[in-house]
PDB file of C-alpha atoms and ligand atoms in Angstrom:
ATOM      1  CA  UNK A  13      46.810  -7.485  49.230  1.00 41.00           C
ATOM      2  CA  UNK A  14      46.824  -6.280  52.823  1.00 45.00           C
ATOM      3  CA  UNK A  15      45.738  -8.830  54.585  1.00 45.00           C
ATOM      4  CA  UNK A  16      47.651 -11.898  52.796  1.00 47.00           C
ATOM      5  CA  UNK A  17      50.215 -12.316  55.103  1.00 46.00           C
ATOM      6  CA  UNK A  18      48.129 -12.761  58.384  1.00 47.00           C
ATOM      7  CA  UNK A  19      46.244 -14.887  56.392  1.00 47.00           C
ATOM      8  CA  UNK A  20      49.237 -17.074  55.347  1.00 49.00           C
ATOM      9  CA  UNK A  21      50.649 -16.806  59.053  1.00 51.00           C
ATOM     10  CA  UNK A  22      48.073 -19.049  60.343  1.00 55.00           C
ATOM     11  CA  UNK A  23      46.761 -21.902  57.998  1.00 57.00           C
ATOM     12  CA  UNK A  24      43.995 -23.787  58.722  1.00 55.00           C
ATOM     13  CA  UNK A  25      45.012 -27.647  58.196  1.00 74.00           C
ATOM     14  CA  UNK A  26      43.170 -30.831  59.027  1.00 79.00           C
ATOM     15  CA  UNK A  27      40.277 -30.241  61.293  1.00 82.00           C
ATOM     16  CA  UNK A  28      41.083 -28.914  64.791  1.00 88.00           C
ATOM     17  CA  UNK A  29      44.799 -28.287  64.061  1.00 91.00           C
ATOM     18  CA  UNK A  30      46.349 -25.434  62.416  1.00 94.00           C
ATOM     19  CA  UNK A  31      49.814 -23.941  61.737  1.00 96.00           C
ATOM     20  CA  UNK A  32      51.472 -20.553  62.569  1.00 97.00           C
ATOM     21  CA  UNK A  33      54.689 -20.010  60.378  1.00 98.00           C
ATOM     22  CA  UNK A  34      57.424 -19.824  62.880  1.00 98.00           C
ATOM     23  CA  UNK A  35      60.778 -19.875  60.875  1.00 98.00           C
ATOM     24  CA  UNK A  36      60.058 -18.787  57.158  1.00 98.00           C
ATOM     25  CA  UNK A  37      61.336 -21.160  54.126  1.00 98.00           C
ATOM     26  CA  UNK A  38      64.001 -18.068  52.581  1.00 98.00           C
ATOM     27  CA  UNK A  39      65.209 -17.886  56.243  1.00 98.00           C
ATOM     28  CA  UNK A  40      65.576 -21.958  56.725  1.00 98.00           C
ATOM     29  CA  UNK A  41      67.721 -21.714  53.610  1.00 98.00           C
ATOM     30  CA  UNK A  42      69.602 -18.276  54.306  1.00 98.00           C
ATOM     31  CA  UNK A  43      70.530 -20.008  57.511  1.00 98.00           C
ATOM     32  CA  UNK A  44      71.555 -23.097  56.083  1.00 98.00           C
ATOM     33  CA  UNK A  45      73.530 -21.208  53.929  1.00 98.00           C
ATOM     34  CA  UNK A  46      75.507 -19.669  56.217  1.00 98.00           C
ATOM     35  CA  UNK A  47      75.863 -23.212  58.768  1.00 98.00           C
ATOM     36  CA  UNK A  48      77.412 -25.189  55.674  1.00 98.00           C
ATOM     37  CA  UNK A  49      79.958 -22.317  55.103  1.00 98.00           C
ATOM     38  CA  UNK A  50      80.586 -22.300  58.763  1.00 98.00           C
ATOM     39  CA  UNK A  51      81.251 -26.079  58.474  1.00 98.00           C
ATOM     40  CA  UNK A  52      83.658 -25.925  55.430  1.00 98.00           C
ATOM     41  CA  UNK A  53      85.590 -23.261  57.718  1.00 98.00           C
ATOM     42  CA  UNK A  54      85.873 -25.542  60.312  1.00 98.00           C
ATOM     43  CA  UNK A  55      87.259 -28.762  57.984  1.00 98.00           C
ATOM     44  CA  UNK A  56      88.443 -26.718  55.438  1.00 97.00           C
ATOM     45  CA  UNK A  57      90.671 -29.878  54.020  1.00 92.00           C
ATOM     46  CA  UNK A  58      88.792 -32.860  55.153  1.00 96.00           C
ATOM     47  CA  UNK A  59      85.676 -34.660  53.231  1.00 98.00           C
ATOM     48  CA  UNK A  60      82.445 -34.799  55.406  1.00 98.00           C
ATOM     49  CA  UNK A  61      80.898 -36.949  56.394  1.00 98.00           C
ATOM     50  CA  UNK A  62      76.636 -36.420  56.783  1.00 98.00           C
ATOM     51  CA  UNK A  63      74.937 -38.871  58.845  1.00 98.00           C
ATOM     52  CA  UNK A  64      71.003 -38.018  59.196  1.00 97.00           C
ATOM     53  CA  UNK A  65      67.942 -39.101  61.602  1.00 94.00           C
ATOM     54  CA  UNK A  66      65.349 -40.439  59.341  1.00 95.00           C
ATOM     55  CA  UNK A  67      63.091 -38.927  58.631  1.00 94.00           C
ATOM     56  CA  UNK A  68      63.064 -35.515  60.375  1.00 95.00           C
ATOM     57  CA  UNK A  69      66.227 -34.615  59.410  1.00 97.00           C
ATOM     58  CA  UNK A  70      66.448 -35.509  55.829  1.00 97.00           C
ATOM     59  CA  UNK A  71      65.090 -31.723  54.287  1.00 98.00           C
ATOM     60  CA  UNK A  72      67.712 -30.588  56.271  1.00 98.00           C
ATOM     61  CA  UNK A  73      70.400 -32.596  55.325  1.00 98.00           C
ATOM     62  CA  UNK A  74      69.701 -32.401  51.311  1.00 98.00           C
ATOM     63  CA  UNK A  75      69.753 -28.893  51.816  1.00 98.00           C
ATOM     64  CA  UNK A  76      72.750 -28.675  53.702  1.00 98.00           C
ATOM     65  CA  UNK A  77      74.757 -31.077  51.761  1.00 98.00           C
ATOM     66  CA  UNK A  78      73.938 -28.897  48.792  1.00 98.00           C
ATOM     67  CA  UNK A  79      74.941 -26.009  50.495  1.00 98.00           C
ATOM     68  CA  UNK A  80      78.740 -27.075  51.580  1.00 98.00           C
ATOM     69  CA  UNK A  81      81.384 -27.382  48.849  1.00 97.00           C
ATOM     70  CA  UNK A  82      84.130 -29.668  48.561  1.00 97.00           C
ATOM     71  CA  UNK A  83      83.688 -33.707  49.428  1.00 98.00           C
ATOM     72  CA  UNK A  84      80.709 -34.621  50.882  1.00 98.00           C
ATOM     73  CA  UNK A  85      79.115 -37.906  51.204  1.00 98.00           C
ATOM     74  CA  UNK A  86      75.772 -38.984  53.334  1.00 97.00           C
ATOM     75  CA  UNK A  87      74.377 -41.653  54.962  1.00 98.00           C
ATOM     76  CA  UNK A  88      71.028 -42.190  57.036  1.00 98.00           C
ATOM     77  CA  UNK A  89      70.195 -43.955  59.812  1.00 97.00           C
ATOM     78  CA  UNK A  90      66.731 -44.363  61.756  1.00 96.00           C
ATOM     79  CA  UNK A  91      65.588 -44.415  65.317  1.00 92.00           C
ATOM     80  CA  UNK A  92      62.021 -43.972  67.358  1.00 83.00           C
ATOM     81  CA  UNK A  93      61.518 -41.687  70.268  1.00 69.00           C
ATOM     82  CA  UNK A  94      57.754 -40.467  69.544  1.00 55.00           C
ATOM     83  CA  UNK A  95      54.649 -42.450  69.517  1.00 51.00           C
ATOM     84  CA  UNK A  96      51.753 -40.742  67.435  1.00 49.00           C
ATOM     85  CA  UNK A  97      51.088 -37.956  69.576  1.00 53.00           C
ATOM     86  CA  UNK A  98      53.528 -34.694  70.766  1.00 56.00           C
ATOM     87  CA  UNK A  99      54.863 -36.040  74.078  1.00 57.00           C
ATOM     88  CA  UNK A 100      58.056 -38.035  73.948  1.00 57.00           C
ATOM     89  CA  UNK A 101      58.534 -41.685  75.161  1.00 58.00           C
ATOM     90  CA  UNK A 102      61.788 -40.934  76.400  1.00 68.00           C
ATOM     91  CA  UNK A 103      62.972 -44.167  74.952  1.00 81.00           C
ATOM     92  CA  UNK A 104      64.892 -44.469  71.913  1.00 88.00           C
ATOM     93  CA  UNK A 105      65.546 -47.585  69.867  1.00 88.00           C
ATOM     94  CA  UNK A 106      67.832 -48.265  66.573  1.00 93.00           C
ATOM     95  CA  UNK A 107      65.489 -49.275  63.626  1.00 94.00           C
ATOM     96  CA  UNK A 108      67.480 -48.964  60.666  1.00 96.00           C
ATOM     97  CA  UNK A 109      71.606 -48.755  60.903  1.00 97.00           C
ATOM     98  CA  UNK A 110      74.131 -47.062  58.770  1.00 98.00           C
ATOM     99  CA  UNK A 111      74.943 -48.671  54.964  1.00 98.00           C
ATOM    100  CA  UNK A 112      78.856 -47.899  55.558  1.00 97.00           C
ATOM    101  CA  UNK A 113      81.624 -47.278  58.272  1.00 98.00           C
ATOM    102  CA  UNK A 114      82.670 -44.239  59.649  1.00 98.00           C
ATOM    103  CA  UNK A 115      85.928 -45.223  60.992  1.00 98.00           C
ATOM    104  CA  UNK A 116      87.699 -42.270  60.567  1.00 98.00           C
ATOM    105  CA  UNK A 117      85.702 -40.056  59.177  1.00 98.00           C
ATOM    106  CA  UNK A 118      84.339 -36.690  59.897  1.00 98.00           C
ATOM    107  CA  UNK A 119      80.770 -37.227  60.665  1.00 98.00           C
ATOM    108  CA  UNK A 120      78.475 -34.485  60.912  1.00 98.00           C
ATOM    109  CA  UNK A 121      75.063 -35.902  62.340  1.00 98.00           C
ATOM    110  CA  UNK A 122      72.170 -33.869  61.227  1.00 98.00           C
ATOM    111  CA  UNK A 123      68.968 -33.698  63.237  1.00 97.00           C
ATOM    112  CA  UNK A 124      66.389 -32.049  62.860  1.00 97.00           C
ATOM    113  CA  UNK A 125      65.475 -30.854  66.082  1.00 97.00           C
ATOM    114  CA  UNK A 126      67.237 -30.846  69.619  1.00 96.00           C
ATOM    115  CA  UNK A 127      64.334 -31.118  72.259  1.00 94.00           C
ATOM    116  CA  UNK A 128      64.888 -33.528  75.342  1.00 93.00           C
ATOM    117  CA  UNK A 129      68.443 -35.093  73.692  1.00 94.00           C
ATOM    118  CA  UNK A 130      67.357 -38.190  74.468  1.00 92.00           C
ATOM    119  CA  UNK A 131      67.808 -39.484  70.909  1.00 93.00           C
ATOM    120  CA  UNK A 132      71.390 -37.380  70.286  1.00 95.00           C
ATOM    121  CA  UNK A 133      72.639 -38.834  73.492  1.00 95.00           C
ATOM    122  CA  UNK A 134      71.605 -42.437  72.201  1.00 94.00           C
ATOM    123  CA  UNK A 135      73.207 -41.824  68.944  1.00 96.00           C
ATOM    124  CA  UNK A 136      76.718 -40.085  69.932  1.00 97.00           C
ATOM    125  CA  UNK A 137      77.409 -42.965  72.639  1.00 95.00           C
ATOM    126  CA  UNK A 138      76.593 -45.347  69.497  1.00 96.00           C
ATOM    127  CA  UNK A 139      78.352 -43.557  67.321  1.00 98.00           C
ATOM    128  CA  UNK A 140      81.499 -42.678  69.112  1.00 98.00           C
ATOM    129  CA  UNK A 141      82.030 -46.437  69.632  1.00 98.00           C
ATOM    130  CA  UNK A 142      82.354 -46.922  65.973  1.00 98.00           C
ATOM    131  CA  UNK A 143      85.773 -44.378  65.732  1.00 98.00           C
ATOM    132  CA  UNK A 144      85.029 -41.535  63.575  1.00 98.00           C
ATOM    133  CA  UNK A 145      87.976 -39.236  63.167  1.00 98.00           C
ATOM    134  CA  UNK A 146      85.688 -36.222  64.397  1.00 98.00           C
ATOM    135  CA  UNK A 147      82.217 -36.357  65.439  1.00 98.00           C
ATOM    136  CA  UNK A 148      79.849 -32.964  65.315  1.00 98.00           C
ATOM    137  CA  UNK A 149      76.253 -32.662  65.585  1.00 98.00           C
ATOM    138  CA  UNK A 150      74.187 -30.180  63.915  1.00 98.00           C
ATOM    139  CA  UNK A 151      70.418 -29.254  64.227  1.00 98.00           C
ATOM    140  CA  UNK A 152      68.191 -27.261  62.396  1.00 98.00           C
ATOM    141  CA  UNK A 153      66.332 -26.403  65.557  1.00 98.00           C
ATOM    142  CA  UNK A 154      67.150 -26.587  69.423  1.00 98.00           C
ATOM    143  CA  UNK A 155      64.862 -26.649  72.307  1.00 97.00           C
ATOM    144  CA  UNK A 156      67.244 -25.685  75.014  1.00 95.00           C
ATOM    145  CA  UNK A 157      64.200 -25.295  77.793  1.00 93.00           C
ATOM    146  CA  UNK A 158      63.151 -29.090  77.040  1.00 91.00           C
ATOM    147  CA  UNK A 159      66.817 -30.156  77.588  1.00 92.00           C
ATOM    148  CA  UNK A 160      66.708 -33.805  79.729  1.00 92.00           C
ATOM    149  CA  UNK A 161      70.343 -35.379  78.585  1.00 93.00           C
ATOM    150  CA  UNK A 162      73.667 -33.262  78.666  1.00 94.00           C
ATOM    151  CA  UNK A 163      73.858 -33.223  75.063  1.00 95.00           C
ATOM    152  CA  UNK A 164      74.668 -29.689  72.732  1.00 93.00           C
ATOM    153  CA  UNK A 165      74.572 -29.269  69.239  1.00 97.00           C
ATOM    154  CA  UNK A 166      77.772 -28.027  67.385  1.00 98.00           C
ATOM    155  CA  UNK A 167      75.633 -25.968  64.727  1.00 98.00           C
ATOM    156  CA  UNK A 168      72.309 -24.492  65.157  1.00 98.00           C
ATOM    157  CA  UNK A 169      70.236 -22.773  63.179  1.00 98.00           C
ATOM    158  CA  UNK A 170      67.250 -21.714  65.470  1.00 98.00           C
ATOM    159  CA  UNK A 171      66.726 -21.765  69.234  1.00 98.00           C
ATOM    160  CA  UNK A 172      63.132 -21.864  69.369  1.00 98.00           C
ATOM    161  CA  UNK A 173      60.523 -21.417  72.230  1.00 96.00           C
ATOM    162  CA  UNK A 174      59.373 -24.763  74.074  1.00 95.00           C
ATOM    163  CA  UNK A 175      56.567 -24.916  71.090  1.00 96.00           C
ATOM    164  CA  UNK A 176      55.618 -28.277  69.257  1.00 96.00           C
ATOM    165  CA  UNK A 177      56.699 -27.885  65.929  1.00 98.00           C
ATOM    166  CA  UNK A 178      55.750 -29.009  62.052  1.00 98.00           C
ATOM    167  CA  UNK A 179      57.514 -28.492  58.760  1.00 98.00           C
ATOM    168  CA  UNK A 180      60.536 -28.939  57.033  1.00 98.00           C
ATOM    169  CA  UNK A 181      60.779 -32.628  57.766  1.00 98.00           C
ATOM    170  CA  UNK A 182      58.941 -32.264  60.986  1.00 97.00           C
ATOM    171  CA  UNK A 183      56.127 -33.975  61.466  1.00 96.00           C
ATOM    172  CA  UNK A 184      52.525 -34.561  63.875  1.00 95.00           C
ATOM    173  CA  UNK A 185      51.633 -38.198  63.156  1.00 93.00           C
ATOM    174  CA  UNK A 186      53.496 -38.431  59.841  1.00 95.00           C
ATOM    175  CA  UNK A 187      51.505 -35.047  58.586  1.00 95.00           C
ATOM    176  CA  UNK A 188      52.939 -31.798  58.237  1.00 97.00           C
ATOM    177  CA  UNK A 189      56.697 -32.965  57.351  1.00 97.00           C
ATOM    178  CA  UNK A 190      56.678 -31.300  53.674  1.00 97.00           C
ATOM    179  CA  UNK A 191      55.548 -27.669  54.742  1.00 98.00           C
ATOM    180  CA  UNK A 192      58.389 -25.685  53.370  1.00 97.00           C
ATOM    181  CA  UNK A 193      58.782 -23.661  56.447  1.00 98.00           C
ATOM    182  CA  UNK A 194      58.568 -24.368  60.273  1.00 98.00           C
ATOM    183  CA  UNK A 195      55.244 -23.653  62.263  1.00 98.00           C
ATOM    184  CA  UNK A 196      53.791 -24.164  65.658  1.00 97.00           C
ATOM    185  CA  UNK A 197      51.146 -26.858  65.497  1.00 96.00           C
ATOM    186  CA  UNK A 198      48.034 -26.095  67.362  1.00 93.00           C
ATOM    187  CA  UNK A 199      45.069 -28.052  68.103  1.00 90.00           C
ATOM    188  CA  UNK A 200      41.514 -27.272  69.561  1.00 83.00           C
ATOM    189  CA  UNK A 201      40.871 -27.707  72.841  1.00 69.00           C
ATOM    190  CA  UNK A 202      38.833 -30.921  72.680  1.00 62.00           C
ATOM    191  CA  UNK A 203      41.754 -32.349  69.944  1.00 62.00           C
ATOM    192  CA  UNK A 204      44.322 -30.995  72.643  1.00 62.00           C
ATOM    193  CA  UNK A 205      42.548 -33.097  75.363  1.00 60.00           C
ATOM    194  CA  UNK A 206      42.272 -35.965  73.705  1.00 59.00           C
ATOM    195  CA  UNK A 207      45.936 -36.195  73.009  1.00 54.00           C
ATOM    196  CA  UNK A 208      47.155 -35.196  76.980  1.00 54.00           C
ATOM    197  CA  UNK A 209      45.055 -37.949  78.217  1.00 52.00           C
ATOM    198  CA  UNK A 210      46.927 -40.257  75.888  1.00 45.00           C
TER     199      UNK A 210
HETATM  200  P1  IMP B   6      64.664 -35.677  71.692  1.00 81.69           P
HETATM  201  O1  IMP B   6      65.163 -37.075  71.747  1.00 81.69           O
HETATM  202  O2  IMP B   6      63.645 -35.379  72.754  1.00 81.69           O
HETATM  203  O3  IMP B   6      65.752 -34.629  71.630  1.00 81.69           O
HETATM  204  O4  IMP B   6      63.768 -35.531  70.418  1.00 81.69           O
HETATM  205  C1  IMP B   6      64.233 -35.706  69.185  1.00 81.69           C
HETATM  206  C2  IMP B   6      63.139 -36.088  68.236  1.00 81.69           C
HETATM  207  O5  IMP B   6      61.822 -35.845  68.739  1.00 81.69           O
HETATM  208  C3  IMP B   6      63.248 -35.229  67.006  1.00 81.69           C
HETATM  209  O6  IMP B   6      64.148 -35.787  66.090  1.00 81.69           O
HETATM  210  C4  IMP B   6      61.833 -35.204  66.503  1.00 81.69           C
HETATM  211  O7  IMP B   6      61.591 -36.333  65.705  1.00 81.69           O
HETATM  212  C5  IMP B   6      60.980 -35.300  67.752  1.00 81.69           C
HETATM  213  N1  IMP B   6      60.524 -33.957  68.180  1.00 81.69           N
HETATM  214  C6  IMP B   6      60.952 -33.234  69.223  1.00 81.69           C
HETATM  215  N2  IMP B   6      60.336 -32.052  69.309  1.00 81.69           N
HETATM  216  C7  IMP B   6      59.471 -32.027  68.264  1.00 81.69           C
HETATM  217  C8  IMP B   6      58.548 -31.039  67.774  1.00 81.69           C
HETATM  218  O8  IMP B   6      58.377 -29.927  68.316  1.00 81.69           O
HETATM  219  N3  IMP B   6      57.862 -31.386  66.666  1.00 81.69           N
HETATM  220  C9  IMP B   6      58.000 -32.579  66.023  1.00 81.69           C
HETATM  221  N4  IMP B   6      58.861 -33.509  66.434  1.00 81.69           N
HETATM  222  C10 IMP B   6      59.588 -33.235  67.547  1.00 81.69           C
HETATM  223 MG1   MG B   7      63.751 -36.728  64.229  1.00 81.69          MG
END
């Protein structure tokens, strides 16, 4: 059918909002592909450890921990940075810790997006305290123009434009995170209004 795929490009969601596929599903997962065997080169001997950002990050990380052979193991821990709407708090507080240790091990946190670094900054300093062995970050999707903290990802999938993004984990007040691929969210302009003047 000719006109599917603009069709399919830009879904109509709840009312007012609406998603333009950004980053396809196959490509998410051709690209994860290729980050876990880029991983495994880099620790060719060594089990890894996965440590991801509830709950953003957890598509990602099942995925990815599929993807890279040898020993891997995961754990998950959870902070907030976002209130309901697409603007950032800037402030970033622990609400669930790690089950285990990772005292010498190599950790691999896996976010799911890079914007301000804000919540990677919080979570290396935390983390590095704790002694891993090695300590790498990688994100599904960085934001370098949003950049507020010195903070850069080991392994990225996507740089993407300074966009607000939903899918594949990502969400816009809890909605949107099981959309198999990665979109731009946009709302009306009365929606969009309402949520600046937040
Ligand atoms: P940072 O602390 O500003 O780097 O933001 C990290 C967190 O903000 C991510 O883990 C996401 O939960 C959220 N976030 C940042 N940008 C977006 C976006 O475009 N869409 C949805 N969530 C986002
Ligand atoms: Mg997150």
């Amino acid at each position: 059918m000719p006109n599917r795929g603009r069709k399919q490009r830009k879904n109509k969601k709840a009312p007012g909002e609406s998603v333009k596929i950004l980053i396809s599903g196959p490509r998410i997962q051709r690209r994860i592909q290729a980050l876990a065997r880029q991983i495994r080169r880099d620790f060719p001997d060594e089990p890894l450890h996965l440590v991801s950002v509830l709950k953003g990050g957890v598509f990602f990380l099942t995925d990815l921990a599929r993807s890279i052979s040898g020993e891997v193991s995961f754990d998950f821990i959870a902070v907030s940075s976002y209130g309901h709407d697409t603007h950032s708090s800037g402030q970033v507080r622990l609400t669930r810790d790690l089950d285990s240790s990772i005292e010498g091990k190599t950790v691999i946190v896996v976010e799911d997006i890079l914007d301000t670094g804000m919540t990677l900054q919080y979570l290396l300093k935390l983390f590095q305290q704790r002694k891993p062995k090695h300590l790498r970050v990688a994100v599904l999707l960085d934001k370098p123009d949003r950049r507020v903290a010195p903070v850069r990802a080991d392994y990225v999938g996507f740089s993407i434009p300074n966009e607000f993004v939903v899918g594949y984990g990502l969400d816009y007040s809890e909605r949107y995170r099981n959309l198999p691929y990665v979109g731009v969210l946009s709302l009306d302009s009365k929606l969009a209004k309402k949520v600046a003047e937040k």
